[in-house]
Amino acid sequence: MRARRNLLILTLFLVATLLVCGITYRLALRKAEVDQKTQGAAQLQIAALDLESILQKYEALPFALGFQADVRQVLQHPDDVLAVDRLNRAFKTIQQQSQAVSIFMLDRRGLTLASSNWDDEFSFVGRDFGFRPYFSEAVQGRAGRFYGIGNISSEPGYFIAQPIYRRQDQAEGDLPIGVMVVKVDLAEFEHTWRSSADPITLTDAGGVVFLSNRPEWKYHSLQALSPPMQQALAGTHQYADLPITPVSALPPALQSGFGSHVSRPVGRLGWQLMLFPSQARMQRTAMLWTMACALLMLALAISLLAWYQHRRRLEERMASRDALRRAAAELEQRIAERTGQLTAANQALEARYEKLQQTESLLRTTQNELVQAGKLAMLGQMAAGVTHELNQPLTAIRAFADNAVKFLARGQSAQAVENLEYISSASATMGKIIAQLKGFARKSGEAVACVDLSQAIEASSLLLASECQKLGATISIDIRAAACVTGDVVRTEQVLVNLLRNALDAVEEAEHKRIAVVLEVAGGYALVRIRDSGGGIADEVAPHLFEPFFTTKSSSKGLGLGLAISSSIVQAMNGQLSAHNHEEGGAEFVVRLPLLKMET
Ligand code: ADP
């Protein structure tokens, strides 16, 4: 679409250019013609003035010569040889001074009596010029003027003739007795035209070119001569009987420059001075103008093209800016949408998180309740166990007490004391059981205290220091990282003391009695590893480790409640108590507790 429009514009512009160039050519040609003609007219005016002044210069000469002393003498006495000779010499001198071609005198019949060229090869003396128009004019009492080719000399010239009367002061009715003639050469005048590039011609009244800076046009007519004209020419031998043909009949090469011209009359013989301005030059000038116009049009075209390109670039820039703006708006919208989605997702996540928290708190409550319920269940179990455990010493105490009464009645005080001692020890055992249960039965509140595990480890090991010493066992403590957990210090220490005591029991029989406690931190948990060099956990024991009242120890040493209670305490702290045999021997108990999240 755009290409077709461009083609149309181009075509229109080309047509307009051609039209403008054509008009410019026509106008410029017309202007050049006018200019050339004006210039030509000016040039002609100068040439005409030149010619007029030359002609004028000689105009009075024949009249003046009529006053020469010997003129009338010779006319009246042509055979006065001396007078003729004097006149001839006088004519020659004057001719040389005035630079005329020749000066001569004719008698009333046209015969030359004296001439400046009397001593020349082509002397006029004795020649008859009665046929020349200037003679016939002069002999009739008028000034005669004529241009023609010399009959004797064959040289063209301008003849001026004046009548001579008998008396110097011519009287009314006098007839001329002779004619004085001066011949002037106009060739020099012709020479001044050589510098002109354009053809210049001087034509006579009949339209015959007799002077020109184009020699090939000389003695040819502007138009074909009419028969009467030809006859007249033949009568006067004006152009030495040369055949006068029109310039237009010349070979084309010789005609070049002939055509439109400017002219002005000159002299008294109806002559026309003509100038033929060069058509080629006018065309060249017009062509130059046309080229300038074409160049202007080209410049205009280039400017228009540049302007058009500039506008298009501007349009493109605007379009791309619009596109960019649209894209930005779209992007903004998409971002807004995406933000909306993200906000929604975030809200959904928050809602879910809230729900999770609710669930978690529900779980926690449930767990607490479960723990409590578990504890109660365990308590039930324990109650049965305790009943059983307490029943035995109680039954024994009653039996021993009864027997002690009997022994005292019998006066067997020694046996009575023995029985009482047994009763005492049995009640001590019962007290121990009760003491352990006391701590366990208490429900833990929301434990918020911070327990520094390294301190708890130190304190627990210190509690068992004397027992250690007794046994000859060593407890090494390796605190690899500080760790704080949420919980109850006393209970935590209770757990650690339980585990350390079990370890001490385990190493009792061992060769090397070593207990190693390590505190470390991993993945948000504090780990307390208590490893001993004892015999490890027997396979049949492992499944029952954490059951209450499960023990492999004698009744005086163990009740089987330590691990069960410890595990419960650790679980209450959201931790875990586990046990395994170390690959290098001995048992290792691991307390895993969540680290306290420090509020910063
Ligand atoms: P008690 O110590 O009163 O027996 P516990 O619940 O503390 O009760 O221990 C249960 C049983 O687990 C022990 O009797 C013992 O057989 C076993 N046990 C506990 N600690 C260790 C240990 N460090 N090495 C080997 N066995 C152990």
Coordinates of N, CA and C in Angstrom, one line a residue, residues 249-445:
A249 N 20.1 29.7 -49.9 CA 20.5 28.7 -51.0 C 21.9 28.2 -50.8
L250 N 22.6 28.7 -49.8 CA 24.0 28.3 -49.5 C 24.0 26.9 -48.9
P251 N 25.1 26.2 -48.9 CA 25.2 24.9 -48.2 C 24.9 25.1 -46.7
P252 N 24.2 24.2 -46.1 CA 23.8 24.3 -44.7 C 24.9 24.8 -43.8
A253 N 26.1 24.3 -43.9 CA 27.2 24.7 -43.0 C 27.4 26.1 -43.1
L254 N 27.3 26.7 -44.3 CA 27.6 28.1 -44.4 C 26.5 29.0 -44.0
Q255 N 25.3 28.4 -43.8 CA 24.1 29.1 -43.4 C 24.1 29.3 -41.9
S256 N 24.9 28.6 -41.2 CA 24.7 28.5 -39.7 C 24.7 29.9 -39.1
G257 N 23.7 30.1 -38.2 CA 23.6 31.5 -37.6 C 22.6 32.4 -38.3
F258 N 22.2 32.0 -39.5 CA 21.3 32.8 -40.2 C 19.9 32.5 -39.7
G259 N 19.1 33.5 -39.5 CA 17.7 33.3 -39.0 C 17.2 34.6 -38.3
S260 N 16.7 34.4 -37.1 CA 16.1 35.5 -36.3 C 17.2 36.6 -36.1
H261 N 16.9 37.8 -36.2 CA 17.9 38.9 -36.1 C 17.3 40.2 -35.6
V262 N 18.2 41.1 -35.3 CA 17.7 42.5 -35.0 C 18.4 43.4 -36.1
S263 N 17.7 44.5 -36.4 CA 18.3 45.3 -37.4 C 17.9 46.8 -37.2
R264 N 18.7 47.6 -37.8 CA 18.4 49.0 -37.7 C 18.9 49.7 -38.9
P265 N 18.2 50.7 -39.4 CA 18.6 51.4 -40.6 C 19.9 52.2 -40.4
V266 N 20.7 52.4 -41.4 CA 21.9 53.1 -41.3 C 22.2 53.8 -42.7
G267 N 22.7 55.0 -42.6 CA 23.1 55.7 -43.8 C 21.9 56.2 -44.6
R268 N 22.2 56.8 -45.8 CA 21.1 57.4 -46.5 C 20.6 56.6 -47.6
L269 N 21.1 55.3 -47.7 CA 20.7 54.5 -48.9 C 19.7 53.4 -48.5
G270 N 19.1 53.5 -47.4 CA 18.1 52.5 -47.0 C 18.8 51.2 -46.6
W271 N 20.1 51.3 -46.1 CA 20.8 50.1 -45.7 C 20.2 49.7 -44.3
Q272 N 20.5 48.4 -44.1 CA 20.1 47.8 -42.8 C 21.3 47.1 -42.2
L273 N 21.5 47.5 -41.0 CA 22.6 46.8 -40.2 C 21.9 45.7 -39.4
M274 N 22.4 44.5 -39.6 CA 21.7 43.4 -38.9 C 22.6 42.6 -38.0
L275 N 22.1 42.1 -36.9 CA 22.8 41.2 -36.1 C 22.0 39.9 -35.8
F276 N 22.7 38.8 -36.0 CA 22.0 37.5 -35.8 C 22.5 36.9 -34.5
P277 N 21.7 37.1 -33.4 CA 22.1 36.5 -32.2 C 22.2 35.0 -32.3
S278 N 23.2 34.4 -31.6 CA 23.4 33.0 -31.7 C 22.2 32.2 -31.0
Q279 N 21.6 31.4 -31.9 CA 20.4 30.6 -31.4 C 21.0 29.6 -30.4
A280 N 22.1 29.1 -30.7 CA 22.7 28.0 -29.8 C 23.0 28.6 -28.5
R281 N 23.5 29.8 -28.4 CA 23.9 30.4 -27.1 C 22.6 30.6 -26.3
M282 N 21.5 31.1 -27.0 CA 20.3 31.3 -26.3 C 19.8 29.9 -25.7
Q283 N 19.9 28.9 -26.6 CA 19.4 27.6 -26.1 C 20.3 27.1 -24.9
R284 N 21.6 27.4 -25.0 CA 22.5 27.0 -24.0 C 22.1 27.7 -22.7
T285 N 21.8 29.0 -22.8 CA 21.4 29.8 -21.6 C 20.1 29.2 -21.0
A286 N 19.2 29.0 -21.9 CA 17.9 28.4 -21.5 C 18.2 27.1 -20.8
M287 N 19.1 26.3 -21.4 CA 19.4 25.0 -20.9 C 20.0 25.1 -19.5
L288 N 20.9 26.1 -19.3 CA 21.5 26.3 -18.0 C 20.4 26.6 -17.0
W289 N 19.5 27.5 -17.4 CA 18.4 27.8 -16.4 C 17.6 26.5 -16.1
T290 N 17.3 25.7 -17.2 CA 16.6 24.5 -17.0 C 17.3 23.6 -16.0
M291 N 18.6 23.5 -16.2 CA 19.4 22.6 -15.4 C 19.4 23.1 -13.9
A292 N 19.5 24.4 -13.8 CA 19.4 25.0 -12.4 C 18.0 24.7 -11.8
C293 N 17.0 24.7 -12.6 CA 15.7 24.5 -12.1 C 15.6 23.0 -11.7
A294 N 16.2 22.1 -12.6 CA 16.1 20.7 -12.3 C 16.9 20.4 -11.0
L295 N 18.0 21.1 -10.8 CA 18.8 20.9 -9.6 C 18.0 21.4 -8.4
L296 N 17.3 22.5 -8.6 CA 16.4 23.0 -7.5 C 15.3 22.0 -7.1
M297 N 14.8 21.4 -8.2 CA 13.7 20.4 -8.0 C 14.3 19.2 -7.3
L298 N 15.6 18.9 -7.7 CA 16.2 17.7 -7.0 C 16.5 18.0 -5.6
A299 N 16.9 19.3 -5.3 CA 17.2 19.7 -3.9 C 15.9 19.6 -3.2
L300 N 14.8 20.1 -3.8 CA 13.5 20.1 -3.2 C 13.1 18.6 -2.9
A301 N 13.3 17.7 -3.9 CA 13.0 16.3 -3.7 C 13.7 15.8 -2.5
I302 N 15.0 16.1 -2.5 CA 15.9 15.5 -1.4 C 15.4 16.1 -0.1
S303 N 15.1 17.4 0.0 CA 14.6 18.0 1.2 C 13.3 17.3 1.6
L304 N 12.4 17.1 0.6 CA 11.1 16.5 0.9 C 11.3 15.1 1.5
L305 N 12.2 14.4 0.8 CA 12.5 13.0 1.2 C 13.0 13.0 2.6
A306 N 14.0 13.9 2.9 CA 14.6 13.9 4.2 C 13.5 14.2 5.2
W307 N 12.6 15.2 4.9 CA 11.5 15.6 5.8 C 10.6 14.4 6.0
Y308 N 10.3 13.7 4.9 CA 9.4 12.5 5.0 C 10.0 11.5 5.9
Q309 N 11.4 11.2 5.6 CA 12.1 10.2 6.4 C 12.0 10.6 7.9
H310 N 12.3 11.9 8.1 CA 12.3 12.3 9.5 C 11.0 12.1 10.2
R311 N 9.9 12.4 9.4 CA 8.6 12.3 9.9 C 8.3 10.8 10.2
R312 N 8.7 10.0 9.2 CA 8.5 8.5 9.4 C 9.2 8.0 10.7
R313 N 10.5 8.5 10.8 CA 11.3 8.0 12.0 C 10.6 8.5 13.3
L314 N 10.0 9.7 13.2 CA 9.3 10.2 14.4 C 8.1 9.4 14.7
E315 N 7.4 9.0 13.6 CA 6.2 8.2 13.7 C 6.5 6.9 14.4
E316 N 7.7 6.3 13.8 CA 8.1 5.0 14.3 C 8.5 5.1 15.8
R317 N 9.2 6.2 16.1 CA 9.6 6.3 17.5 C 8.4 6.4 18.4
M318 N 7.4 7.2 17.9 CA 6.1 7.4 18.7 C 5.5 6.0 18.8
A319 N 5.4 5.2 17.7 CA 4.8 3.9 17.7 C 5.5 3.0 18.7
S320 N 6.8 3.0 18.7 CA 7.6 2.1 19.6 C 7.4 2.6 21.0
R321 N 7.3 4.0 21.2 CA 7.1 4.5 22.6 C 5.7 4.0 23.1
D322 N 4.7 4.1 22.1 CA 3.4 3.6 22.5 C 3.4 2.1 22.9
A323 N 4.1 1.4 22.0 CA 4.2 -0.1 22.2 C 4.8 -0.4 23.6
L324 N 5.9 0.4 23.9 CA 6.6 0.3 25.1 C 5.7 0.6 26.3
R325 N 4.9 1.7 26.1 CA 4.0 2.1 27.2 C 3.0 1.0 27.4
R326 N 2.5 0.5 26.3 CA 1.4 -0.6 26.4 C 2.0 -1.8 27.1
A327 N 3.3 -2.1 26.7 CA 3.9 -3.3 27.3 C 4.1 -3.1 28.8
A328 N 4.5 -1.8 29.1 CA 4.7 -1.5 30.5 C 3.4 -1.6 31.3
A329 N 2.3 -1.1 30.7 CA 1.0 -1.2 31.3 C 0.6 -2.6 31.5
E330 N 0.9 -3.4 30.4 CA 0.5 -4.8 30.5 C 1.3 -5.5 31.6
L331 N 2.6 -5.2 31.7 CA 3.5 -5.8 32.7 C 3.0 -5.4 34.1
E332 N 2.6 -4.1 34.2 CA 2.1 -3.6 35.5 C 0.9 -4.4 35.9
Q333 N 0.0 -4.6 34.9 CA -1.2 -5.3 35.2 C -0.9 -6.7 35.6
R334 N 0.0 -7.3 34.8 CA 0.4 -8.7 35.1 C 1.0 -8.8 36.5
I335 N 1.8 -7.8 36.8 CA 2.5 -7.8 38.2 C 1.4 -7.6 39.2
A336 N 0.4 -6.7 38.9 CA -0.7 -6.5 39.9 C -1.4 -7.8 40.1
E337 N -1.7 -8.5 38.9 CA -2.4 -9.8 39.0 C -1.7 -10.8 39.9
R338 N -0.3 -10.9 39.5 CA 0.5 -11.8 40.2 C 0.6 -11.5 41.7
T339 N 0.7 -10.2 41.9 CA 0.8 -9.7 43.3 C -0.5 -10.2 44.1
G340 N -1.6 -10.0 43.3 CA -2.9 -10.3 43.9 C -2.9 -11.8 44.2
Q341 N -2.4 -12.6 43.2 CA -2.4 -14.1 43.4 C -1.5 -14.4 44.6
L342 N -0.3 -13.7 44.6 CA 0.6 -14.0 45.7 C 0.1 -13.6 47.1
T343 N -0.6 -12.5 47.1 CA -1.2 -12.0 48.3 C -2.3 -13.0 48.8
A344 N -3.1 -13.5 47.8 CA -4.1 -14.5 48.1 C -3.4 -15.7 48.7
A345 N -2.3 -16.1 47.9 CA -1.6 -17.4 48.3 C -1.1 -17.2 49.7
N346 N -0.5 -16.0 49.9 CA 0.0 -15.6 51.2 C -1.0 -15.7 52.3
Q347 N -2.2 -15.1 52.0 CA -3.3 -15.1 53.0 C -3.7 -16.6 53.3
A348 N -3.8 -17.3 52.1 CA -4.1 -18.7 52.3 C -3.1 -19.5 53.2
L349 N -1.8 -19.1 52.9 CA -0.8 -19.7 53.7 C -0.9 -19.3 55.2
E350 N -1.2 -18.0 55.4 CA -1.3 -17.5 56.7 C -2.4 -18.2 57.4
A351 N -3.6 -18.4 56.7 CA -4.7 -19.0 57.2 C -4.4 -20.5 57.6
R352 N -3.6 -21.1 56.7 CA -3.2 -22.5 56.9 C -2.3 -22.6 58.1
Y353 N -1.4 -21.5 58.1 CA -0.4 -21.5 59.3 C -1.1 -21.4 60.6
E354 N -2.2 -20.5 60.6 CA -2.9 -20.2 61.8 C -3.6 -21.5 62.2
K355 N -4.2 -22.2 61.1 CA -4.9 -23.4 61.4 C -3.9 -24.5 62.0
L356 N -2.7 -24.4 61.4 CA -1.6 -25.4 61.8 C -1.3 -25.1 63.3
Q357 N -1.2 -23.8 63.6 CA -0.9 -23.4 65.0 C -2.0 -23.9 65.9
Q358 N -3.2 -23.6 65.4 CA -4.3 -24.1 66.2 C -4.3 -25.6 66.5
T359 N -4.0 -26.3 65.3 CA -3.9 -27.7 65.4 C -2.8 -28.1 66.4
E360 N -1.6 -27.3 66.2 CA -0.5 -27.7 67.0 C -0.8 -27.5 68.5
S361 N -1.5 -26.4 68.8 CA -1.8 -26.1 70.2 C -2.8 -27.2 70.7
L362 N -3.7 -27.5 69.7 CA -4.7 -28.6 70.1 C -4.0 -29.9 70.4
L363 N -3.0 -30.2 69.5 CA -2.2 -31.4 69.6 C -1.4 -31.4 71.0
R364 N -0.9 -30.1 71.2 CA -0.1 -30.0 72.4 C -1.0 -30.3 73.7
T365 N -2.1 -29.7 73.6 CA -3.1 -29.9 74.7 C -3.4 -31.3 74.8
T366 N -3.7 -31.9 73.6 CA -4.1 -33.3 73.6 C -3.0 -34.1 74.2
Q367 N -1.7 -33.7 73.7 CA -0.5 -34.5 74.1 C -0.4 -34.4 75.6
N368 N -0.5 -33.2 76.1 CA -0.4 -33.0 77.5 C -1.4 -33.9 78.3
E369 N -2.6 -33.8 77.7 CA -3.7 -34.6 78.3 C -3.4 -36.0 78.2
L370 N -2.8 -36.4 77.0 CA -2.5 -37.8 76.8 C -1.4 -38.2 77.8
V371 N -0.4 -37.3 77.9 CA 0.7 -37.6 78.8 C 0.2 -37.8 80.2
Q372 N -0.7 -36.9 80.5 CA -1.3 -36.9 81.8 C -2.0 -38.2 82.0
A373 N -2.9 -38.5 80.9 CA -3.7 -39.8 80.9 C -2.8 -41.0 81.0
G374 N -1.6 -40.9 80.1 CA -0.6 -42.0 80.2 C -0.1 -42.2 81.6
K375 N 0.2 -41.0 82.2 CA 0.8 -41.0 83.5 C -0.2 -41.7 84.5
L376 N -1.5 -41.3 84.3 CA -2.5 -41.9 85.2 C -2.6 -43.4 85.0
A377 N -2.6 -43.7 83.6 CA -2.7 -45.1 83.3 C -1.5 -45.9 84.0
M378 N -0.3 -45.2 83.7 CA 0.9 -45.8 84.3 C 0.8 -45.8 85.8
L379 N 0.1 -44.8 86.3 CA -0.1 -44.7 87.8 C -1.0 -45.9 88.3
G380 N -2.0 -46.1 87.4 CA -2.8 -47.3 87.7 C -2.0 -48.6 87.8
Q381 N -1.2 -48.7 86.7 CA -0.3 -49.9 86.7 C 0.6 -49.9 87.9
M382 N 1.1 -48.6 88.1 CA 2.1 -48.5 89.2 C 1.4 -48.8 90.6
A383 N 0.1 -48.3 90.6 CA -0.6 -48.5 91.9 C -0.8 -49.9 92.2
A384 N -1.0 -50.7 91.1 CA -1.1 -52.2 91.2 C 0.2 -52.7 91.7
G385 N 1.3 -52.2 90.9 CA 2.7 -52.6 91.3 C 3.0 -52.2 92.7
V386 N 2.7 -50.9 93.0 CA 3.0 -50.4 94.3 C 2.3 -51.2 95.4
T387 N 1.0 -51.4 95.1 CA 0.2 -52.2 96.1 C 0.9 -53.5 96.3
H388 N 1.3 -54.1 95.2 CA 2.0 -55.4 95.3 C 3.3 -55.3 96.1
E389 N 4.1 -54.2 95.6 CA 5.4 -54.0 96.2 C 5.3 -53.7 97.7
L390 N 4.3 -52.8 98.0 CA 4.1 -52.4 99.4 C 3.5 -53.5 100.2
N391 N 2.7 -54.3 99.6 CA 2.0 -55.3 100.3 C 2.9 -56.3 101.0
Q392 N 3.9 -56.6 100.2 CA 4.9 -57.7 100.7 C 5.6 -57.2 102.0
P393 N 6.3 -56.0 101.9 CA 6.9 -55.6 103.2 C 5.9 -55.3 104.3
L394 N 4.7 -54.9 103.9 CA 3.6 -54.6 104.9 C 3.2 -55.9 105.6
T395 N 3.0 -57.0 104.7 CA 2.6 -58.3 105.3 C 3.7 -58.8 106.2
A396 N 5.0 -58.6 105.7 CA 6.2 -59.0 106.5 C 6.3 -58.2 107.8
I397 N 6.1 -56.9 107.6 CA 6.1 -56.0 108.8 C 5.1 -56.5 109.9
R398 N 3.9 -56.8 109.4 CA 2.8 -57.2 110.3 C 3.3 -58.5 111.0
A399 N 3.8 -59.5 110.2 CA 4.2 -60.8 110.8 C 5.3 -60.6 111.8
F400 N 6.3 -59.8 111.3 CA 7.4 -59.5 112.2 C 7.0 -58.8 113.5
A401 N 6.1 -57.9 113.3 CA 5.6 -57.1 114.5 C 4.9 -58.0 115.5
D402 N 4.0 -58.9 114.9 CA 3.3 -59.9 115.7 C 4.3 -60.8 116.5
N403 N 5.3 -61.2 115.6 CA 6.3 -62.1 116.3 C 7.1 -61.3 117.3
A404 N 7.4 -60.1 117.1 CA 8.2 -59.3 118.0 C 7.4 -59.1 119.3
V405 N 6.1 -58.9 119.2 CA 5.2 -58.9 120.4 C 5.4 -60.1 121.2
K406 N 5.3 -61.3 120.4 CA 5.4 -62.6 121.1 C 6.7 -62.7 121.7
F407 N 7.8 -62.4 121.0 CA 9.2 -62.5 121.5 C 9.3 -61.7 122.8
L408 N 8.8 -60.5 122.8 CA 8.9 -59.6 123.9 C 8.1 -60.2 125.1
A409 N 6.9 -60.8 124.8 CA 6.2 -61.4 125.9 C 7.0 -62.6 126.5
R410 N 7.7 -63.3 125.6 CA 8.4 -64.4 126.0 C 9.8 -63.9 126.6
G411 N 10.0 -62.7 126.5 CA 11.3 -62.2 127.1 C 12.5 -62.4 126.1
Q412 N 12.2 -62.8 124.9 CA 13.3 -63.0 123.9 C 13.5 -61.6 123.2
S413 N 14.1 -60.7 123.9 CA 14.3 -59.4 123.4 C 15.3 -59.3 122.2
A414 N 16.2 -60.2 122.2 CA 17.2 -60.2 121.0 C 16.5 -60.4 119.7
Q415 N 15.6 -61.5 119.8 CA 14.8 -61.8 118.5 C 13.9 -60.6 118.2
A416 N 13.3 -60.1 119.3 CA 12.4 -58.9 119.1 C 13.1 -57.8 118.4
V417 N 14.3 -57.5 118.8 CA 15.1 -56.4 118.2 C 15.4 -56.7 116.7
E418 N 15.7 -58.0 116.5 CA 16.0 -58.4 115.1 C 14.8 -58.1 114.2
N419 N 13.6 -58.6 114.8 CA 12.4 -58.3 114.1 C 12.1 -56.8 113.8
L420 N 12.4 -56.1 114.9 CA 12.1 -54.6 114.7 C 13.1 -54.0 113.7
E421 N 14.3 -54.5 113.6 CA 15.3 -54.0 112.6 C 14.8 -54.3 111.2
Y422 N 14.2 -55.5 111.1 CA 13.7 -55.9 109.8 C 12.5 -55.0 109.4
I423 N 11.7 -54.8 110.4 CA 10.5 -53.9 110.2 C 11.0 -52.5 109.7
S424 N 12.1 -52.0 110.4 CA 12.6 -50.7 110.0 C 13.1 -50.7 108.6
S425 N 13.8 -51.8 108.2 CA 14.4 -51.8 106.9 C 13.3 -51.9 105.8
A426 N 12.3 -52.7 106.2 CA 11.2 -52.8 105.2 C 10.4 -51.5 105.0
S427 N 10.2 -50.8 106.2 CA 9.5 -49.5 106.0 C 10.4 -48.5 105.3
A428 N 11.7 -48.6 105.4 CA 12.6 -47.8 104.6 C 12.4 -48.0 103.1
T429 N 12.3 -49.3 102.8 CA 12.1 -49.7 101.4 C 10.8 -49.0 100.9
M430 N 9.8 -49.2 101.7 CA 8.5 -48.6 101.4 C 8.5 -47.1 101.2
G431 N 9.3 -46.5 102.1 CA 9.5 -45.0 102.0 C 10.1 -44.6 100.7
K432 N 11.1 -45.4 100.2 CA 11.8 -45.1 99.0 C 10.8 -45.1 97.8
I433 N 10.0 -46.2 97.8 CA 9.0 -46.4 96.7 C 8.1 -45.1 96.7
I434 N 7.7 -44.8 97.8 CA 6.7 -43.7 97.9 C 7.4 -42.3 97.5
A435 N 8.7 -42.2 97.9 CA 9.4 -41.0 97.6 C 9.5 -40.8 96.1
Q436 N 9.8 -41.9 95.4 CA 9.9 -41.9 93.9 C 8.6 -41.5 93.3
L437 N 7.5 -42.2 93.8 CA 6.2 -41.9 93.2 C 5.7 -40.5 93.4
K438 N 6.2 -39.9 94.5 CA 5.7 -38.6 94.9 C 6.1 -37.6 93.7
G439 N 7.3 -37.7 93.3 CA 7.8 -36.8 92.3 C 7.1 -37.0 91.0
F440 N 6.8 -38.2 90.7 CA 6.2 -38.6 89.4 C 4.8 -38.1 89.3
A441 N 4.0 -38.3 90.4 CA 2.6 -38.1 90.3 C 2.3 -36.6 90.1
R442 N 3.3 -35.7 90.5 CA 3.0 -34.3 90.3 C 2.9 -33.9 88.8
K443 N 1.8 -33.2 88.5 CA 1.6 -32.8 87.1 C 2.5 -31.6 86.8
S444 N 3.3 -31.8 85.7 CA 4.2 -30.6 85.4 C 3.3 -29.5 84.8
G445 N 3.6 -28.3 85.3 CA 2.9 -27.1 84.8 C 3.5 -26.7 83.5

